[in-house]
PDB file of C-alpha atoms in Angstrom:
ATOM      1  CA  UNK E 238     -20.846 -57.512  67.770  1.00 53.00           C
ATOM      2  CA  UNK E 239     -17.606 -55.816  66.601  1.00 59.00           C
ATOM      3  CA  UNK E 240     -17.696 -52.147  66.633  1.00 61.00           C
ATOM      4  CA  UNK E 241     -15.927 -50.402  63.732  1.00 58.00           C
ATOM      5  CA  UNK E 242     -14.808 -47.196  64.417  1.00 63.00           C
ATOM      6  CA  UNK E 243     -15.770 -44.276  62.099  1.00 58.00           C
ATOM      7  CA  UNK E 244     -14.589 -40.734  60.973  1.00 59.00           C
ATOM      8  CA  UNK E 245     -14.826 -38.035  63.526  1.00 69.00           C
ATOM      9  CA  UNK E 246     -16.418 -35.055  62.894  1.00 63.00           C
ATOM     10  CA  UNK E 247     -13.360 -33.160  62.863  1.00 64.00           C
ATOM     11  CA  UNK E 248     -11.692 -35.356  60.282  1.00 63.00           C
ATOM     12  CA  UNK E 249     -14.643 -35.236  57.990  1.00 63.00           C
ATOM     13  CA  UNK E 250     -14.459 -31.814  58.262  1.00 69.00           C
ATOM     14  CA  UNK E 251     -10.574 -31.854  57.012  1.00 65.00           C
ATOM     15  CA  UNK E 252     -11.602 -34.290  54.472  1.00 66.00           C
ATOM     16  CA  UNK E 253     -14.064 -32.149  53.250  1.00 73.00           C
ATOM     17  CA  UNK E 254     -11.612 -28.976  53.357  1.00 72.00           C
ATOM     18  CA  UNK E 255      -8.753 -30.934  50.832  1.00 69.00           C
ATOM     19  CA  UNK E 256     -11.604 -31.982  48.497  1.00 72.00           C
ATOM     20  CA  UNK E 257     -12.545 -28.667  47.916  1.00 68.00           C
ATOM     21  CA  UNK E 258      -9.105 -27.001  47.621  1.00 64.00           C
ATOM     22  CA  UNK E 259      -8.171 -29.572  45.199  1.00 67.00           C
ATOM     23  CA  UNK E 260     -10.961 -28.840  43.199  1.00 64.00           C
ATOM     24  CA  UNK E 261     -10.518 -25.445  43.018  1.00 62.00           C
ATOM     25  CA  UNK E 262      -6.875 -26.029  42.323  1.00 64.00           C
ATOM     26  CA  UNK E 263      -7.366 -28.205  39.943  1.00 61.00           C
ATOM     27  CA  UNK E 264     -10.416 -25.956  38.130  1.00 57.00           C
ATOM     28  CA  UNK E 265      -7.501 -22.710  38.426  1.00 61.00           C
ATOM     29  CA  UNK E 266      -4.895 -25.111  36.419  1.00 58.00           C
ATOM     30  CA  UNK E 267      -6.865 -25.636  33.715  1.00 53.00           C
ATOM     31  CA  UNK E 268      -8.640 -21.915  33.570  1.00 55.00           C
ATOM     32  CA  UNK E 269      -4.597 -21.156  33.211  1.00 57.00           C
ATOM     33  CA  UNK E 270      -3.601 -24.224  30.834  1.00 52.00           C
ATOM     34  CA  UNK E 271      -6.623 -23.630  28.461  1.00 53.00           C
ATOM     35  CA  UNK E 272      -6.124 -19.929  28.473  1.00 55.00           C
ATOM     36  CA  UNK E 273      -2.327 -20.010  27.740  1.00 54.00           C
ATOM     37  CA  UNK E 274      -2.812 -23.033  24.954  1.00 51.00           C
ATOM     38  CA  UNK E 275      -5.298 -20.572  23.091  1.00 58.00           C
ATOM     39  CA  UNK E 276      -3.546 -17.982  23.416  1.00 59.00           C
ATOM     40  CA  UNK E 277      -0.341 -19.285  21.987  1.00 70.00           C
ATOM     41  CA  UNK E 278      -2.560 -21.096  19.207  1.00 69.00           C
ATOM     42  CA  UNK E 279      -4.166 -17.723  17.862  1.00 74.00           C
ATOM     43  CA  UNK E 280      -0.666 -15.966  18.353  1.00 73.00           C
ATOM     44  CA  UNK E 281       1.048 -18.819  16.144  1.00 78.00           C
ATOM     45  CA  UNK E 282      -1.672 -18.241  13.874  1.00 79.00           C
ATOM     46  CA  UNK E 283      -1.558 -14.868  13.170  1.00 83.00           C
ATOM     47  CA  UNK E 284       2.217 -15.162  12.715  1.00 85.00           C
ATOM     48  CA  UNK E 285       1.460 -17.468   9.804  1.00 83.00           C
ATOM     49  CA  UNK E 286      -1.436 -15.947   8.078  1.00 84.00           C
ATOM     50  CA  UNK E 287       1.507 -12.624   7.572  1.00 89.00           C
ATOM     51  CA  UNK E 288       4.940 -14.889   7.024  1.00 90.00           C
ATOM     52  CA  UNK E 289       3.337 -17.025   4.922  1.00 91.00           C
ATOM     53  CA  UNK E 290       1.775 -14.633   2.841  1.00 92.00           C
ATOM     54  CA  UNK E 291       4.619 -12.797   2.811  1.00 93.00           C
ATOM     55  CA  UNK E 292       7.098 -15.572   1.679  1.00 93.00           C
ATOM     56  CA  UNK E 293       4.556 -15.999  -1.433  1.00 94.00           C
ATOM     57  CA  UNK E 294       4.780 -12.539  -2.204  1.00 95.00           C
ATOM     58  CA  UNK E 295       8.675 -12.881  -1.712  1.00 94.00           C
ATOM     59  CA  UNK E 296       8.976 -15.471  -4.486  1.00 94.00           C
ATOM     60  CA  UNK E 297       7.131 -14.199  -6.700  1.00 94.00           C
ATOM     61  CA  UNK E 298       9.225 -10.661  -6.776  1.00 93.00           C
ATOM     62  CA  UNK E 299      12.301 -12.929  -7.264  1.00 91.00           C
ATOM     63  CA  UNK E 300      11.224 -13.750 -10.408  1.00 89.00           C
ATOM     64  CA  UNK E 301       9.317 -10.520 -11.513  1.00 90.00           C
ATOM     65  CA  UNK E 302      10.608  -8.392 -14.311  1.00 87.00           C
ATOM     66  CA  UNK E 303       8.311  -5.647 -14.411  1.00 87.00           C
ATOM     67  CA  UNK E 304       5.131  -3.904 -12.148  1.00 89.00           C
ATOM     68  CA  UNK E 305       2.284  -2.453 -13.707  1.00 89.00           C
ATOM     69  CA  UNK E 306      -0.054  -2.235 -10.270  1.00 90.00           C
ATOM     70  CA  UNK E 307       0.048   0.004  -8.085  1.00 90.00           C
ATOM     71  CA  UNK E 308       1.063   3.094 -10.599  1.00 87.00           C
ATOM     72  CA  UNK E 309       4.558   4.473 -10.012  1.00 85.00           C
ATOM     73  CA  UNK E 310       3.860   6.678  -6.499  1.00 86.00           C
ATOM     74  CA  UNK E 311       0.895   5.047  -5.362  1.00 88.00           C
ATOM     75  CA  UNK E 312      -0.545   3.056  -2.392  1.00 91.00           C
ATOM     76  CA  UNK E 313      -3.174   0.374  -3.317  1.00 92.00           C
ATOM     77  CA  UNK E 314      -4.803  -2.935  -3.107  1.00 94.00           C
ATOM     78  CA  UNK E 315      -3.569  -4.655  -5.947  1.00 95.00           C
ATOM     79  CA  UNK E 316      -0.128  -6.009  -6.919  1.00 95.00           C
ATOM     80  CA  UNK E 317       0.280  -7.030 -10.635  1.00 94.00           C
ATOM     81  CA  UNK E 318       3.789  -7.744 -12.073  1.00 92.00           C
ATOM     82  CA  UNK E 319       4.631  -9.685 -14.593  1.00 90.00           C
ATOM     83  CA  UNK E 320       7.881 -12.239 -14.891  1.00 89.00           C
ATOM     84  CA  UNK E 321       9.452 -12.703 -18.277  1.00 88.00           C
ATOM     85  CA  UNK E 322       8.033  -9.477 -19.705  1.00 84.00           C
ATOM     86  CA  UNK E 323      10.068  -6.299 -20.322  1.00 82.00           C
ATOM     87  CA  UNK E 324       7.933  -3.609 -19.029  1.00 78.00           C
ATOM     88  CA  UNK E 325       9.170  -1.028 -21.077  1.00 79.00           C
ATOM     89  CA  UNK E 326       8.888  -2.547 -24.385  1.00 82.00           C
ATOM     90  CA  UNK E 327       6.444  -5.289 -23.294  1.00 81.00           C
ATOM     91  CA  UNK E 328       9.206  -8.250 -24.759  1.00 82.00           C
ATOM     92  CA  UNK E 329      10.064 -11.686 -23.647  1.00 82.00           C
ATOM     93  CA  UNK E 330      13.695 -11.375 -22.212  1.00 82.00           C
ATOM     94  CA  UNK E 331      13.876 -15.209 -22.624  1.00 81.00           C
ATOM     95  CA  UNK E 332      12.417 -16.968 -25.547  1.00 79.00           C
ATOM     96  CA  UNK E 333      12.628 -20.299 -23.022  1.00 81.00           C
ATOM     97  CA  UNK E 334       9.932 -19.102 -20.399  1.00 83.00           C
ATOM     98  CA  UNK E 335       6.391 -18.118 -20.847  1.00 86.00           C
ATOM     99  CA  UNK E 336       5.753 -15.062 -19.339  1.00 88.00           C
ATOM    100  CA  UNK E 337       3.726 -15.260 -16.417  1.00 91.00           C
ATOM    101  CA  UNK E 338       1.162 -12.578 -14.900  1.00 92.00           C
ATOM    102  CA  UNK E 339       1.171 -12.052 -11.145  1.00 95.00           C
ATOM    103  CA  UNK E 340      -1.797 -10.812  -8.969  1.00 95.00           C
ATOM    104  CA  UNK E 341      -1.640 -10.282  -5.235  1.00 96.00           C
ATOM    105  CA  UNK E 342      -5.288  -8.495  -3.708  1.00 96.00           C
ATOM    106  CA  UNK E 343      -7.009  -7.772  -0.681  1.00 95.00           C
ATOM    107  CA  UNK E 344     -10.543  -8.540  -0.280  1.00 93.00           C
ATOM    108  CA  UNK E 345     -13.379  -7.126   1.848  1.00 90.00           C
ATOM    109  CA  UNK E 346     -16.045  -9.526   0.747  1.00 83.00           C
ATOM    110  CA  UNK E 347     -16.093 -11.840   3.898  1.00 74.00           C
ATOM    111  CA  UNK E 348     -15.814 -11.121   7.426  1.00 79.00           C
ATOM    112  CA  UNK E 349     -12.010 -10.375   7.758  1.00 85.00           C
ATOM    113  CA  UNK E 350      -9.548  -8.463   5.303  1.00 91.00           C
ATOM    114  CA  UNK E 351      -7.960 -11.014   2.994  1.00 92.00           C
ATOM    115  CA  UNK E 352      -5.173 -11.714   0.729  1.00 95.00           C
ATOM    116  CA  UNK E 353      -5.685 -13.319  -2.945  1.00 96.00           C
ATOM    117  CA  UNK E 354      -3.106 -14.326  -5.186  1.00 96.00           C
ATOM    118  CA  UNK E 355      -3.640 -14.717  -8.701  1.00 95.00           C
ATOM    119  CA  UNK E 356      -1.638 -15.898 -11.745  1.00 93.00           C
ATOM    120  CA  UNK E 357      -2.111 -16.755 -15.495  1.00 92.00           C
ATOM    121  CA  UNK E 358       0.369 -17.164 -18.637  1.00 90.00           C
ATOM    122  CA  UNK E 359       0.598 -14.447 -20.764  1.00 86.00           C
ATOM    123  CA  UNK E 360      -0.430 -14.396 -24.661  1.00 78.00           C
ATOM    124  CA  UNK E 361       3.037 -13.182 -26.009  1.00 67.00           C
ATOM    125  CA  UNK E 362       5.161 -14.479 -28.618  1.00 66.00           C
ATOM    126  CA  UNK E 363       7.077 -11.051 -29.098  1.00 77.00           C
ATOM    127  CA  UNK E 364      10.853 -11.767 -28.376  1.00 78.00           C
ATOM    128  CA  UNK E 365      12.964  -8.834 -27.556  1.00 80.00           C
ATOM    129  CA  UNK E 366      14.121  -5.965 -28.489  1.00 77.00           C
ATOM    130  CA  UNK E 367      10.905  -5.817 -29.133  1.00 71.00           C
ATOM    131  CA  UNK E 368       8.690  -3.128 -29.058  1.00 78.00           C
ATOM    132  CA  UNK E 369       5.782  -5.253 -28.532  1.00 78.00           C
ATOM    133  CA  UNK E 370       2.223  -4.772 -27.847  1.00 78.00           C
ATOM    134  CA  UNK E 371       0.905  -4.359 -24.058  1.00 78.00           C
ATOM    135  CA  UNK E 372       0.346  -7.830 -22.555  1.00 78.00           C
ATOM    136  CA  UNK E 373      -3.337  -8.550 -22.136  1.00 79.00           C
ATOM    137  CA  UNK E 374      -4.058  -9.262 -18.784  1.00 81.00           C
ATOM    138  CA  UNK E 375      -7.528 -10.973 -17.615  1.00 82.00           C
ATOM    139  CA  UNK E 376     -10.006  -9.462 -15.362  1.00 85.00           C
ATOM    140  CA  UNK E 377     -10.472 -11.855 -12.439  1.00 90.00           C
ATOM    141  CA  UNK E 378     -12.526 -12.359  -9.052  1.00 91.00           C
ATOM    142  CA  UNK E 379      -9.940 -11.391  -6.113  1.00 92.00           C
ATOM    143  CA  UNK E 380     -11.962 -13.824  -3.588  1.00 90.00           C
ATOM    144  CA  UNK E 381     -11.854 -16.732  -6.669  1.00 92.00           C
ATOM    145  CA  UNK E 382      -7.962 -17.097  -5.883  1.00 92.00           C
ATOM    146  CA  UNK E 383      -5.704 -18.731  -3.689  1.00 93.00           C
ATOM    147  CA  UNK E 384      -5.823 -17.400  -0.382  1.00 93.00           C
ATOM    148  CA  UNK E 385      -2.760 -16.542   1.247  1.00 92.00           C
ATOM    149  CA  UNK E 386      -3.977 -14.693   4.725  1.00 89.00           C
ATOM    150  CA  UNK E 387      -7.587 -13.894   6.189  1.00 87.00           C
ATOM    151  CA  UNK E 388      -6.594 -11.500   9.022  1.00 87.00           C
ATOM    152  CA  UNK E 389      -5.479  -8.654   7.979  1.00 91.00           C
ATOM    153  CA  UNK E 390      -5.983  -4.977   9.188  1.00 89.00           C
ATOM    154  CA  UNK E 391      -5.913  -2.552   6.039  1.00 90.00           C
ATOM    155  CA  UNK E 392      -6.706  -2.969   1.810  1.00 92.00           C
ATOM    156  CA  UNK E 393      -3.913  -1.217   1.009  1.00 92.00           C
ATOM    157  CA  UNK E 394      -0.870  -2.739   1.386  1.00 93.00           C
ATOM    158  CA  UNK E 395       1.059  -2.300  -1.721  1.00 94.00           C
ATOM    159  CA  UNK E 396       2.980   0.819  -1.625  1.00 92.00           C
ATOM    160  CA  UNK E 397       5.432   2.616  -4.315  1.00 88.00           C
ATOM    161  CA  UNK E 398       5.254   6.114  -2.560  1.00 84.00           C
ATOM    162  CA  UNK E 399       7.886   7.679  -1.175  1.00 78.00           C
ATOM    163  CA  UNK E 400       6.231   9.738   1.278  1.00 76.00           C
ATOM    164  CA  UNK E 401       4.158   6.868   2.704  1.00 68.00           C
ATOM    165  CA  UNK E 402       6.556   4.030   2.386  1.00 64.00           C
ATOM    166  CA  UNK E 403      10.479   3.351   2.073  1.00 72.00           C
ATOM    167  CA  UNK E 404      10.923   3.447  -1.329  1.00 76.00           C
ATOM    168  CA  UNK E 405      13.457   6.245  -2.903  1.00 74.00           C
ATOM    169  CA  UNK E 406      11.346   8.830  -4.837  1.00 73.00           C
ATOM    170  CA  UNK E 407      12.291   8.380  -8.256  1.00 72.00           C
ATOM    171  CA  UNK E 408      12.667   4.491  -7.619  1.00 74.00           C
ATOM    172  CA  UNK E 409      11.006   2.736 -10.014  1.00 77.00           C
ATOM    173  CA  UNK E 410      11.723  -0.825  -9.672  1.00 81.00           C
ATOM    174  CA  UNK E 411      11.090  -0.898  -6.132  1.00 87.00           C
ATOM    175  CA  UNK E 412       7.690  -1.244  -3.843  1.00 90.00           C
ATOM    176  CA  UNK E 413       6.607  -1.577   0.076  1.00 92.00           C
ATOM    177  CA  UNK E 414       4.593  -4.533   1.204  1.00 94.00           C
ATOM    178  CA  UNK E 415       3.664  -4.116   4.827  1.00 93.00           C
ATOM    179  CA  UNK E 416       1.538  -7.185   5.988  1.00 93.00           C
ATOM    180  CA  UNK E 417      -0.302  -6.446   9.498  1.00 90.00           C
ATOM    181  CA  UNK E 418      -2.524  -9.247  11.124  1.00 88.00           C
ATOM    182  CA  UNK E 419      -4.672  -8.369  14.220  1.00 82.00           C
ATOM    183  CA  UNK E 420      -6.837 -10.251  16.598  1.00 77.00           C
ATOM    184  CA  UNK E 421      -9.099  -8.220  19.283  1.00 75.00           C
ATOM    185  CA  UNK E 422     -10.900 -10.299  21.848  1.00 67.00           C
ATOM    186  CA  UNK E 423     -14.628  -9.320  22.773  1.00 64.00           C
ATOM    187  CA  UNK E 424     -17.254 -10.312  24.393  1.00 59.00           C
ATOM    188  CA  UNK E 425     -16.476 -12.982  27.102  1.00 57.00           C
ATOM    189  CA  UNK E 426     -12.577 -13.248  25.967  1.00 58.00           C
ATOM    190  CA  UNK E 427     -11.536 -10.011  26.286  1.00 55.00           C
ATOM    191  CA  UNK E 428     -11.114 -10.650  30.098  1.00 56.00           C
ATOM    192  CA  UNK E 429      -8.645 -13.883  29.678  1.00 58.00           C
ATOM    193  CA  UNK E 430      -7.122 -13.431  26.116  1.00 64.00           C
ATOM    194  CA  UNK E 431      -4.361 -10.697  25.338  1.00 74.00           C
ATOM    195  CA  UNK E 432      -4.956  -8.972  21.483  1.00 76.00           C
ATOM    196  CA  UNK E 433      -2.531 -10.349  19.415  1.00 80.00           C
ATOM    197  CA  UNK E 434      -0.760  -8.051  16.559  1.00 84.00           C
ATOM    198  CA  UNK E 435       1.833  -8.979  14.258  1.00 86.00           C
ATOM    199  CA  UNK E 436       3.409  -7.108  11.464  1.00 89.00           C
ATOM    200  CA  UNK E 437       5.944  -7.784   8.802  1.00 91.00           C
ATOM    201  CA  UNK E 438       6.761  -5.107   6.453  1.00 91.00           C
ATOM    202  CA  UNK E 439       9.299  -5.665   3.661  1.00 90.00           C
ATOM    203  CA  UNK E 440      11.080  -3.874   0.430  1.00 89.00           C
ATOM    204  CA  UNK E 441      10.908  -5.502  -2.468  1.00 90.00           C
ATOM    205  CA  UNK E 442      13.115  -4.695  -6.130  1.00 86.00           C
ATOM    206  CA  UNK E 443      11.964  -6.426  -9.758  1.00 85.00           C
ATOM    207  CA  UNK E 444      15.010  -6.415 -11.712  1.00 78.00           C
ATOM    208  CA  UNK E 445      14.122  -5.678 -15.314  1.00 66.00           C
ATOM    209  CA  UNK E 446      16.174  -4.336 -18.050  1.00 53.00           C
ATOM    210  CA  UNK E 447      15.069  -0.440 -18.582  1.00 44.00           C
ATOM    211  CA  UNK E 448      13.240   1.505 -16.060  1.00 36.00           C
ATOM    212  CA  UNK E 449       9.115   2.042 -16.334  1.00 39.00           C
ATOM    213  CA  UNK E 450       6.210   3.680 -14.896  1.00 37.00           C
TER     214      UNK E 450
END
């Protein structure tokens, strides 16, 4: 009989020794792998729930003739404007376009802060100079519209104060929209996840032909 020689104690001890540092290397690679892939995921996402949300809100104002919400000097939730509609005389600048009503709004109802945007033709066959009667504008659900971003930290992120935003006093064509998305961890990710915050705050002008409220 052939004897076939076996592992020594000392090399199964060895053996044993790389097994379990590659397991706990490989375990500490993908703790680190998994931790930086989510984080970068809920970072990237929070940058898009505020630029895209923002870039909505950006076309929109290119178009926009006139702002009815918020009041001239005040902060608020709401952002109506109109396009195509003379806000001083409440006339169609251009008997080619239907005027258009615009409706940005934040909304508590779920669990996060969330933006709506809203928008609707307007019932107005008064060509300028006008003057014409006030547009009617309908009453609406904020959570029933498109939703543009769900993370947000504050309602009120239309501005046209001067003291709390940007805008010139006496400026009446411009406003503040300051967009702020934040994600705290808790519970068991607060000890491997960094909070991730992201703010974009911009100034935007309607251009309209006389000056209004």
């Amino acid at each position: 009989m052939k004897n076939i020689p076996g592992f020594t104690l000392v090399e199964l001890l060895v053996a044993t020794m790389l097994t379990a540092f590659l397991g706990v290397s490989l375990v500490t690679i993908y703790s680190t792998a998994n931790r930086h892939v989510f984080q970068n995921y809920r970072g990237n996402t929070i940058k898009s729930d505020v630029s895209l949300a923002m870039r909505a809100i950006r076309n929109v104002m290119a178009q926009a003739n006139s702002i009815y919400e918020p009041a001239s000097g005040n902060t608020g939730a709401r952002l109506l404007v109109a396009s195509n509609m003379d806000q001083m005389t409440n006339c169609r600048p251009s008997n080619l376009i239907v005027p258009k009503w615009h409706l940005f709004c934040t909304d508590t109802s779920g669990t996060n802060i969330r933006l709506f945007y809203h928008s609707g033709n307007i019932a107005s066959t008064c060509w300028c100079p006008g003057p014409c009667a006030a547009p009617s504008i309908p009453v609406v659900t904020c959570s029933a519209g498109f939703q543009l971003a769900q993370f947000l930290d504050t309602t009120d992120v239309f501005s046209r104060s001067s003291t709390l935003s940007h805008v010139p006093s006496g400026d009446l064509m411009s406003l503040r929209v300051q967009l702020r998305s934040v994600w705290t961890p808790s519970g068991g990710y607060a000890a491997v996840q960094r909070p991730v915050d992201h703010r974009l705050t911009t100034i935007f002008s309607v251009s309209r032909s006389s000056a209004g409220n």
